[in-house]
Coordinates of C-alpha atoms and ligand atoms in Angstrom, one line a residue:
M1 CA 0.0 0.0 0.0
T2 CA 1.2 3.5 -0.8
E3 CA 2.5 5.2 2.3
K4 CA 1.3 8.7 3.3
V5 CA 3.4 11.8 4.0
Y6 CA 1.9 13.9 6.8
I7 CA 1.6 17.6 5.9
F8 CA 2.3 19.8 8.9
D9 CA 1.4 23.4 8.0
T10 CA 3.2 26.1 9.9
T11 CA 1.9 29.1 8.0
L12 CA 0.3 30.5 11.2
R13 CA 3.5 30.1 13.2
D14 CA 6.7 30.2 11.2
G15 CA 4.8 31.9 8.3
E16 CA 3.6 34.6 10.7
Q17 CA 7.2 35.2 11.6
S18 CA 7.7 36.6 8.1
P19 CA 8.8 40.2 8.5
G20 CA 5.9 42.6 8.3
V21 CA 3.2 40.0 8.8
A22 CA 0.6 40.5 11.6
L23 CA -2.6 38.5 11.6
T24 CA -5.6 39.1 13.7
V25 CA -7.3 36.1 15.5
E26 CA -10.1 36.3 12.9
D27 CA -7.5 36.1 10.1
K28 CA -5.9 33.1 11.7
L29 CA -9.2 31.4 12.1
E30 CA -10.1 32.0 8.5
I31 CA -6.7 30.6 7.3
A32 CA -7.1 27.6 9.7
R33 CA -10.6 26.8 8.3
Q34 CA -9.2 26.9 4.8
L35 CA -6.2 24.7 5.8
E36 CA -8.7 22.2 7.2
R37 CA -10.6 22.3 3.9
L38 CA -7.3 21.8 2.1
G39 CA -6.8 18.6 4.1
V40 CA -3.5 19.3 5.9
D41 CA -2.9 16.8 8.8
I42 CA -1.5 19.2 11.4
I43 CA -1.8 23.0 11.8
E44 CA 0.8 24.7 13.9
A45 CA -1.3 27.5 15.1
G46 CA 1.2 29.6 17.0
F47 CA 3.6 29.9 19.9
P48 CA 1.3 30.4 22.8
L49 CA 3.9 31.8 25.3
S50 CA 5.2 34.4 22.9
S51 CA 2.3 36.8 23.0
L52 CA -1.3 37.1 24.2
G53 CA -2.3 37.4 20.5
D54 CA -0.6 34.0 19.7
F55 CA -2.2 32.4 22.8
E56 CA -5.6 33.6 21.8
G57 CA -5.1 32.5 18.2
V58 CA -4.0 29.0 19.1
T59 CA -6.9 28.7 21.7
A60 CA -9.5 29.8 19.1
I61 CA -8.2 27.5 16.5
A62 CA -8.0 24.6 18.9
K63 CA -11.7 25.2 19.8
K64 CA -13.0 25.5 16.3
I65 CA -11.0 23.2 14.0
R66 CA -11.9 19.5 14.4
G67 CA -10.5 18.0 11.2
C68 CA -6.8 18.4 11.9
A69 CA -4.4 18.0 14.8
I70 CA -3.6 21.4 16.3
A71 CA 0.0 22.0 17.4
G72 CA 1.4 24.8 19.6
L73 CA 5.1 25.6 19.7
A74 CA 7.0 25.8 23.0
H75 CA 10.6 26.3 23.8
A76 CA 12.1 23.9 26.4
S77 CA 10.9 25.6 29.6
P78 CA 8.1 24.5 32.0
D79 CA 6.1 27.8 31.5
A80 CA 6.2 27.5 27.7
V81 CA 5.1 23.9 27.8
D82 CA 2.3 24.6 30.3
R83 CA 1.1 27.7 28.4
C84 CA 1.1 25.7 25.1
W85 CA -1.1 23.0 26.7
E86 CA -3.4 25.6 28.1
A87 CA -4.0 26.7 24.5
V88 CA -4.1 23.4 22.6
Q89 CA -6.0 21.4 25.1
H90 CA -9.3 22.3 23.5
A91 CA -8.3 20.6 20.2
A92 CA -9.7 17.3 19.0
H93 CA -6.1 16.2 18.5
P94 CA -3.7 18.5 20.5
R95 CA 0.0 18.4 19.9
I96 CA 2.8 20.1 21.8
H97 CA 5.9 20.9 19.7
I98 CA 9.0 21.5 21.8
F99 CA 12.2 22.9 20.2
L100 CA 15.7 23.1 21.7
S101 CA 19.0 23.8 19.9
T102 CA 21.6 21.1 19.4
S103 CA 24.3 23.0 17.4
D104 CA 27.4 24.1 19.3
I105 CA 27.1 27.6 18.0
H106 CA 23.6 27.9 19.6
L107 CA 24.6 26.0 22.7
M108 CA 27.7 28.3 23.3
H109 CA 26.4 31.6 22.2
Q110 CA 22.7 31.5 22.8
L111 CA 21.8 28.9 25.4
R112 CA 25.2 29.1 27.2
K113 CA 24.8 25.5 28.3
N114 CA 26.7 22.3 27.8
R115 CA 25.5 19.3 25.9
D116 CA 24.5 17.3 28.9
E117 CA 22.5 20.2 30.4
V118 CA 20.7 20.6 27.1
L119 CA 19.9 16.8 26.9
E120 CA 18.5 17.0 30.4
M121 CA 16.2 19.9 29.4
A122 CA 15.0 18.1 26.3
R123 CA 14.1 14.9 28.2
T124 CA 12.4 16.6 31.1
M125 CA 10.3 19.0 28.9
V126 CA 9.2 16.1 26.6
A127 CA 8.2 14.1 29.6
R128 CA 6.3 17.1 31.0
A129 CA 4.5 17.5 27.7
R130 CA 3.7 13.8 27.6
G131 CA 2.0 14.3 31.0
Y132 CA -0.5 16.5 29.1
T133 CA -0.9 14.7 25.7
S134 CA 0.1 11.6 23.8
D135 CA 1.1 13.7 20.8
V136 CA 4.5 15.3 21.4
E137 CA 6.9 16.6 18.8
F138 CA 10.5 17.5 19.4
S139 CA 12.8 19.6 17.2
P140 CA 16.6 19.7 17.7
M141 CA 16.9 23.2 16.4
D142 CA 19.7 24.0 13.9
A143 CA 20.1 20.2 13.5
S144 CA 21.7 20.5 10.1
R145 CA 24.7 22.4 11.6
S146 CA 24.9 20.2 14.7
E147 CA 27.3 17.3 15.3
P148 CA 25.3 14.3 13.9
E149 CA 26.2 12.0 16.8
Y150 CA 24.8 14.5 19.3
V151 CA 21.6 14.8 17.3
F152 CA 21.2 11.0 17.3
Q153 CA 21.8 10.9 21.0
M154 CA 19.2 13.6 21.6
L155 CA 16.6 11.9 19.4
E156 CA 17.1 8.6 21.1
Q157 CA 16.6 10.3 24.5
V158 CA 13.5 12.4 23.6
I159 CA 11.8 9.4 22.0
A160 CA 12.5 7.4 25.2
A161 CA 11.0 10.3 27.1
G162 CA 7.8 10.1 25.0
A163 CA 8.3 12.2 21.8
T164 CA 6.1 10.7 19.0
T165 CA 7.4 12.9 16.2
V166 CA 11.0 14.0 15.8
N167 CA 11.4 16.9 13.5
I168 CA 14.8 17.7 11.9
P169 CA 15.0 21.4 11.2
D170 CA 17.4 23.0 8.7
T171 CA 16.8 26.2 10.7
V172 CA 19.1 28.5 8.7
G173 CA 18.6 26.9 5.3
Y174 CA 22.2 25.6 5.2
A175 CA 21.7 22.0 3.9
V176 CA 21.9 20.8 0.4
P177 CA 19.6 17.9 -0.8
E178 CA 22.1 15.0 -1.1
E179 CA 23.7 15.8 2.2
F180 CA 20.4 16.3 4.0
G181 CA 19.0 13.0 2.6
V182 CA 22.1 11.2 3.9
F183 CA 21.6 12.8 7.3
I184 CA 18.0 11.6 7.5
R185 CA 19.0 8.1 6.3
N186 CA 21.7 8.0 9.1
I187 CA 19.0 8.9 11.6
F188 CA 17.1 5.8 10.7
E189 CA 20.3 3.8 11.0
K190 CA 21.8 5.3 14.2
V191 CA 18.9 6.0 16.4
P192 CA 17.8 2.6 17.8
N193 CA 14.3 3.5 18.9
I194 CA 13.5 5.7 15.8
H195 CA 10.7 3.3 14.7
K196 CA 8.7 4.6 17.6
A197 CA 8.4 8.1 16.1
V198 CA 7.5 9.8 12.9
V199 CA 10.5 11.5 11.3
S200 CA 9.7 15.0 10.1
V201 CA 11.7 17.7 8.4
H202 CA 11.4 21.5 8.5
C203 CA 13.5 23.3 5.9
H204 CA 14.2 26.9 5.4
N205 CA 14.9 28.5 2.1
D206 CA 17.9 30.6 2.5
L207 CA 19.7 29.0 -0.4
G208 CA 16.4 28.3 -2.3
L209 CA 16.6 24.6 -1.4
A210 CA 13.9 24.2 1.1
V211 CA 11.6 22.1 -1.1
A212 CA 14.5 20.1 -2.6
N213 CA 15.8 19.3 0.8
S214 CA 12.4 18.3 2.1
L215 CA 11.9 16.0 -0.9
A216 CA 15.4 14.5 -0.4
A217 CA 14.4 13.8 3.2
V218 CA 11.2 12.1 2.1
R219 CA 13.2 9.9 -0.3
A220 CA 15.3 9.0 2.7
G221 CA 12.3 8.0 4.8
A222 CA 10.9 11.1 6.4
R223 CA 7.1 10.9 6.6
Q224 CA 6.1 14.4 7.8
V225 CA 7.0 17.6 6.0
E226 CA 6.6 21.0 7.7
C227 CA 5.8 23.7 5.2
C228 CA 4.0 27.1 4.7
V229 CA 1.5 28.2 2.1
N230 CA 3.3 30.2 -0.6
G231 CA 6.6 29.3 1.1
I232 CA 6.4 32.2 3.5
G233 CA 8.3 32.2 6.8
E234 CA 11.3 33.5 8.7
R235 CA 13.8 35.3 6.4
A236 CA 13.6 33.6 2.9
G237 CA 10.8 31.4 4.2
N238 CA 10.0 27.7 4.6
A239 CA 9.4 24.9 2.1
S240 CA 6.3 25.8 0.1
L241 CA 3.4 23.6 0.9
E242 CA 2.0 23.7 -2.7
E243 CA 5.3 22.8 -4.2
V244 CA 6.0 19.8 -1.9
V245 CA 2.4 18.5 -2.4
M246 CA 2.4 18.9 -6.1
A247 CA 5.9 17.4 -6.5
L248 CA 4.8 14.3 -4.5
K249 CA 1.6 14.1 -6.7
T250 CA 3.1 14.8 -10.0
R251 CA 6.1 12.5 -9.5
Q252 CA 4.2 9.7 -7.8
D253 CA 6.0 7.4 -10.2
L254 CA 9.2 8.2 -8.3
F255 CA 8.1 8.8 -4.7
D256 CA 5.2 6.3 -4.5
L257 CA 3.7 8.3 -1.7
T258 CA 0.5 10.2 -1.1
T259 CA -0.8 13.1 1.0
D260 CA -4.4 13.8 2.0
V261 CA -4.2 17.3 0.5
K262 CA -7.1 18.2 -1.8
T263 CA -5.0 19.9 -4.4
R264 CA -8.0 21.8 -5.9
E265 CA -8.0 24.0 -2.8
L266 CA -4.4 25.0 -3.3
Y267 CA -5.0 28.1 -5.4
R268 CA -7.6 29.4 -3.1
T269 CA -5.5 28.8 0.0
S270 CA -2.6 30.6 -1.6
R271 CA -4.7 33.6 -2.5
L272 CA -6.2 33.8 1.0
V273 CA -2.8 33.7 2.7
S274 CA -1.5 36.2 0.3
D275 CA -4.4 38.6 0.9
L276 CA -4.3 38.3 4.7
T277 CA -0.6 38.5 5.1
G278 CA -0.1 41.1 2.4
M279 CA 2.7 39.0 0.9
S280 CA 2.2 39.0 -2.8
I281 CA 3.1 36.0 -4.9
Q282 CA 5.8 36.5 -7.4
P283 CA 4.5 35.9 -11.0
N284 CA 6.9 33.1 -11.7
K285 CA 6.3 31.2 -8.4
A286 CA 5.8 27.5 -9.1
I287 CA 2.2 26.2 -8.9
V288 CA 0.4 29.4 -7.8
G289 CA 2.3 32.3 -9.5
G290 CA 0.4 34.3 -12.1
N291 CA 2.6 32.9 -14.9
A292 CA 2.7 29.3 -13.7
F293 CA 0.3 28.1 -16.4
R294 CA 0.8 30.8 -19.0
H295 CA 2.5 30.1 -22.3
Q296 CA 4.1 32.9 -24.2
S297 CA 6.1 31.4 -27.0
G298 CA 4.2 30.5 -30.2
I299 CA 5.7 27.0 -30.3
H300 CA 4.5 26.3 -26.8
Q301 CA 1.0 27.8 -27.4
D302 CA 0.7 25.7 -30.5
G303 CA 1.7 22.5 -28.6
I304 CA -0.8 23.3 -25.7
L305 CA -3.6 23.8 -28.2
K306 CA -2.9 20.4 -29.8
M307 CA -2.4 18.6 -26.5
R308 CA -2.0 20.2 -23.1
E309 CA 0.6 17.7 -21.9
T310 CA 3.1 18.8 -24.5
Y311 CA 4.2 21.7 -22.3
E312 CA 2.3 21.2 -19.0
I313 CA 3.2 18.6 -16.4
M314 CA 0.2 19.5 -14.2
D315 CA -3.4 20.5 -14.9
A316 CA -4.2 24.0 -13.6
H317 CA -7.6 22.6 -12.8
D318 CA -6.1 20.2 -10.3
I319 CA -4.7 23.1 -8.4
G320 CA -8.0 25.0 -8.4
W321 CA -7.0 27.7 -10.8
P322 CA -10.1 29.7 -11.6
A323 CA -11.4 29.3 -15.1
G324 CA -10.9 33.1 -15.3
A325 CA -12.5 34.8 -18.2
E326 CA -14.3 31.6 -19.3
I327 CA -17.1 32.1 -16.8
V328 CA -18.3 35.6 -16.4
L329 CA -21.1 37.3 -14.7
G330 CA -22.6 40.7 -15.7
K331 CA -25.1 43.3 -14.6
L332 CA -28.0 41.1 -15.8
S333 CA -26.9 38.1 -13.7
G334 CA -29.3 37.3 -10.9
R335 CA -28.8 36.5 -7.3
H336 CA -29.1 32.8 -8.0
G337 CA -26.4 32.7 -10.7
F338 CA -24.2 34.8 -8.4
Q339 CA -24.7 32.5 -5.4
A340 CA -24.1 29.4 -7.6
R341 CA -20.8 30.7 -8.9
L342 CA -19.6 31.6 -5.4
E343 CA -20.5 28.1 -4.3
D344 CA -18.6 26.6 -7.2
L345 CA -15.6 28.7 -6.0
G346 CA -16.0 27.1 -2.6
Y347 CA -17.5 30.0 -0.6
E348 CA -20.2 29.2 1.9
L349 CA -22.0 32.5 2.7
T350 CA -24.7 33.2 5.2
R351 CA -27.8 34.8 3.9
E352 CA -26.7 38.2 5.3
E353 CA -23.2 37.8 3.8
L354 CA -24.7 36.8 0.5
S355 CA -26.9 40.0 0.5
R356 CA -23.9 42.2 1.2
A357 CA -21.8 40.5 -1.4
F358 CA -24.6 40.6 -4.0
K359 CA -25.1 44.3 -3.5
A360 CA -21.3 44.9 -4.0
F361 CA -21.4 42.7 -7.1
K362 CA -24.2 44.7 -8.6
E363 CA -22.3 47.9 -8.0
L364 CA -19.2 46.4 -9.6
A365 CA -21.2 45.0 -12.5
D366 CA -22.5 48.5 -13.2
K367 CA -19.0 49.8 -13.7
K368 CA -17.4 46.7 -15.3
A369 CA -19.0 44.8 -18.1
E370 CA -17.7 41.4 -17.2
V371 CA -17.1 40.1 -13.7
D372 CA -15.0 37.0 -13.6
D373 CA -13.8 34.6 -10.8
R374 CA -10.9 36.8 -9.9
D375 CA -13.2 39.8 -9.4
L376 CA -15.5 37.7 -7.3
E377 CA -12.6 36.6 -5.1
A378 CA -11.5 40.2 -4.6
L379 CA -15.1 41.2 -3.9
V380 CA -15.5 38.5 -1.2
A381 CA -12.2 39.5 0.3
D382 CA -13.3 43.1 0.4
K383 CA -16.8 42.6 1.7
L384 CA -16.6 39.6 4.0
R385 CA -13.0 39.3 5.1
T386 CA -12.6 42.8 6.5
V387 CA -11.9 43.1 10.2
E388 CA -14.6 44.6 12.3
E389 CA -14.6 48.2 11.3
V390 CA -14.1 50.9 14.0
Y391 CA -14.0 53.6 11.3
H392 CA -16.0 53.1 8.1
L393 CA -15.1 54.9 4.8
D394 CA -18.3 56.5 3.6
L395 CA -16.9 58.5 0.7
V396 CA -13.7 59.7 -0.9
Q397 CA -13.7 62.4 -3.5
V398 CA -10.6 63.8 -5.2
S399 CA -9.7 66.5 -7.7
C400 CA -6.4 66.3 -9.4
G401 CA -4.7 66.8 -12.7
S402 CA -1.7 68.6 -14.3
Q403 CA -2.9 72.1 -13.4
L404 CA -4.6 71.3 -10.0
V405 CA -3.4 71.0 -6.5
P406 CA -4.4 67.4 -5.6
T407 CA -7.2 67.6 -3.1
A408 CA -9.2 64.9 -1.3
T409 CA -12.3 65.0 0.8
V410 CA -12.9 62.0 3.0
R411 CA -16.0 61.2 5.0
L412 CA -15.9 58.5 7.7
T413 CA -18.3 57.1 10.2
G414 CA -16.6 56.9 13.6
P415 CA -16.8 54.4 16.5
E416 CA -19.9 56.2 18.0
G417 CA -21.6 56.6 14.7
Q418 CA -20.4 60.2 14.3
I419 CA -19.8 61.6 10.9
L420 CA -16.2 62.8 10.3
L421 CA -15.3 65.0 7.4
H422 CA -12.0 66.4 6.3
T423 CA -10.3 67.9 3.2
A424 CA -6.6 67.7 2.6
T425 CA -4.1 68.4 -0.2
G426 CA -1.1 66.3 -1.1
T427 CA 1.5 65.5 -3.7
G428 CA -1.1 63.4 -5.5
P429 CA -4.7 62.2 -5.0
V430 CA -3.7 59.2 -2.9
D431 CA -1.4 61.2 -0.7
A432 CA -4.2 63.8 -0.2
A433 CA -6.7 61.1 0.7
Y434 CA -4.3 59.5 3.1
K435 CA -3.6 62.8 4.8
A436 CA -7.4 63.3 5.2
I437 CA -7.9 59.8 6.6
D438 CA -4.9 60.1 9.0
T439 CA -6.2 63.4 10.3
L440 CA -9.7 62.0 10.9
V441 CA -8.5 58.7 12.6
G442 CA -5.7 60.4 14.5
I443 CA -3.4 57.4 14.8
P444 CA 0.2 58.3 13.9
N445 CA 1.5 55.9 11.4
E446 CA 4.1 55.6 8.7
L447 CA 3.3 54.1 5.3
T448 CA 6.1 51.6 4.6
E449 CA 4.7 49.9 1.5
F450 CA 2.2 50.6 -1.1
S451 CA 1.6 48.3 -4.1
I452 CA -1.1 48.2 -6.7
K453 CA -2.0 45.6 -9.3
A454 CA -4.8 45.0 -11.7
I455 CA -7.0 42.0 -10.8
T456 CA -8.0 41.3 -14.4
E457 CA -7.0 42.4 -17.8
G458 CA -8.6 45.4 -19.5
I459 CA -9.0 49.1 -18.9
D460 CA -12.1 48.6 -16.6
A461 CA -10.1 46.2 -14.3
Q462 CA -10.3 46.5 -10.6
G463 CA -7.2 47.8 -8.9
E464 CA -6.1 45.9 -5.8
V465 CA -4.0 47.9 -3.4
T466 CA -1.9 46.4 -0.5
V467 CA -0.4 48.7 2.1
R468 CA 1.7 48.2 5.2
I469 CA 1.8 50.8 7.9
Q470 CA 3.9 51.0 11.0
H471 CA 2.7 52.2 14.4
E472 CA 4.9 51.9 17.5
G473 CA 7.3 49.5 15.8
K474 CA 4.6 47.1 14.6
T475 CA 3.5 46.5 11.0
Y476 CA -0.2 46.3 9.9
V477 CA -1.3 45.2 6.5
G478 CA -4.4 46.4 4.6
R479 CA -5.9 45.8 1.3
G480 CA -8.7 47.2 -0.8
A481 CA -10.1 46.7 -4.3
D482 CA -12.1 49.0 -6.5
T483 CA -12.4 50.0 -10.2
D484 CA -11.2 53.4 -8.9
I485 CA -7.6 53.1 -7.7
V486 CA -7.9 56.1 -5.4
V487 CA -10.9 54.5 -3.7
A488 CA -9.0 51.2 -3.6
S489 CA -6.1 53.0 -1.9
A490 CA -8.3 54.6 0.6
K491 CA -10.0 51.3 1.4
A492 CA -6.6 49.7 1.9
L493 CA -5.4 52.3 4.4
M494 CA -8.8 52.1 6.3
N495 CA -8.4 48.3 6.4
A496 CA -4.9 48.6 7.8
L497 CA -6.0 51.1 10.4
N498 CA -9.0 49.0 11.5
R499 CA -6.7 46.0 11.8
L500 CA -4.4 48.1 13.9
L501 CA -7.3 49.0 16.2
A502 CA -8.4 45.3 16.3
I503 CA -5.0 43.9 17.1
Q504 CA -3.9 46.6 19.5
R505 CA -4.9 45.8 23.1
P506 CA -3.2 47.1 26.2
A507 CA -2.9 43.6 27.7
D508 CA -1.0 42.2 24.8
T509 CA 2.5 42.2 26.1
E510 CA 4.9 41.0 23.5
V511 CA 7.4 38.6 24.8
R512 CA 8.1 36.8 21.6
T513 CA 11.3 34.9 21.4
S514 CA 11.3 33.9 17.7
P515 CA 12.7 30.4 17.1
Ligands
KIV601 O1 13.4 26.7 12.0 C1 13.3 26.1 13.0 O2 14.2 25.5 13.5 C2 12.0 26.2 13.7 C3 11.8 25.2 14.8 C4 11.0 25.8 15.9 C5 11.2 23.9 14.3 O3 11.1 26.9 13.3
ZN602 ZN1 11.5 27.4 11.2

């Protein structure tokens, strides 16, 4: 029988450690629901001791998601393990994931402990976690730069103490595939009790080898891969979930392994994570990038038209790529057709959400002749995925041009329902609108990133704006879409400010110690 590779998704933990990413509890829950739909085996939902936000996120996910194991991360200390359990205990399948470094460079300069002391910490913390749950994972951090004999010794002892999964991290993305495969093979040979645990890998992408290293490890016997949607994560990111899964599926002839991932959910998961993290996907990104299934050269196009397999090793349909312009709605489309198309795309809307989305669709269809799946996704993101609004954008009106001083008037509804109105000038219409919004909301912030892209082709396309703002050293992402790019820009800033207000709570004391 074909063996299975467990997919451990760490988008909400390592992925959230990507510079500039800050997710609300609602964002995390939405991603977790989609990961459940995608069929991952384990969701690493956060690092509960690191911040109140992480604790609340892990707790909420543990309570709501029943179809996957929910893991929380803990460093090797009693309070981290206890706090992790406090959060994951609500899960149908709770897992505690403990990490502790094994490389000399970390032992000497970070932990300032000797090898025996570190072994003792690992054993006692795994045993403590086993007192809470039968599902305990242990990671010897920086394993790929550690002395192999010490890693083998550590693995043997943590398995004896109760670890059921041992995860081998290439923490700094230093390994190369052949060498990493040999390392994993040696673990199977040198650790006498290894058959009592699942061997997992966790590869970073500093040399662009995270997926290749993960696959080499799988070939050597690893049966869990830790990865992130779109390959996000600390520094250059983690192994990309969609690439690992599609490599195993497409080259089943070579690997003879399966996963439980429903690949048709990959595209949608990728879009959701990109929208909520504000991390855009490079066009040439494998599997989910905008160009992944586009053919430019005449010879290729000719081949594709004759037989798709001439130049495609995967079917875009298997990844859930929207049919794009093939299925379009317009202003004459009714509520039924609209609802049916959203359902085809996998959205389950309540009656009230459907009404809101339908109203927005009608407004859009009045401005844009053809509304395709990409427009619908942006519309759902805009109307249903926004954080609870403290300030609502009622209107933005600008005057600008080569002979005019760019001027914007903005009207907001404030937290107590009060109407707020301000007019400002700026270097351009977006700058003027942002100045007006900032004056009305009154939260000092710095705009650190502004990007805009067209959602579809054509002059009537919607513009999608993503912004990052900084306030008191933290970054907040916002996005907005509209056929008018000044309105889309204003929506994006409002989204970031509302997120800031939703995330910012006085009790949220940040004690994050990023692994
Ligand atoms: O990169 C790393 O070593 C980690 C561990 C916590 C698994 O993220
Ligand atoms: Zn990592």
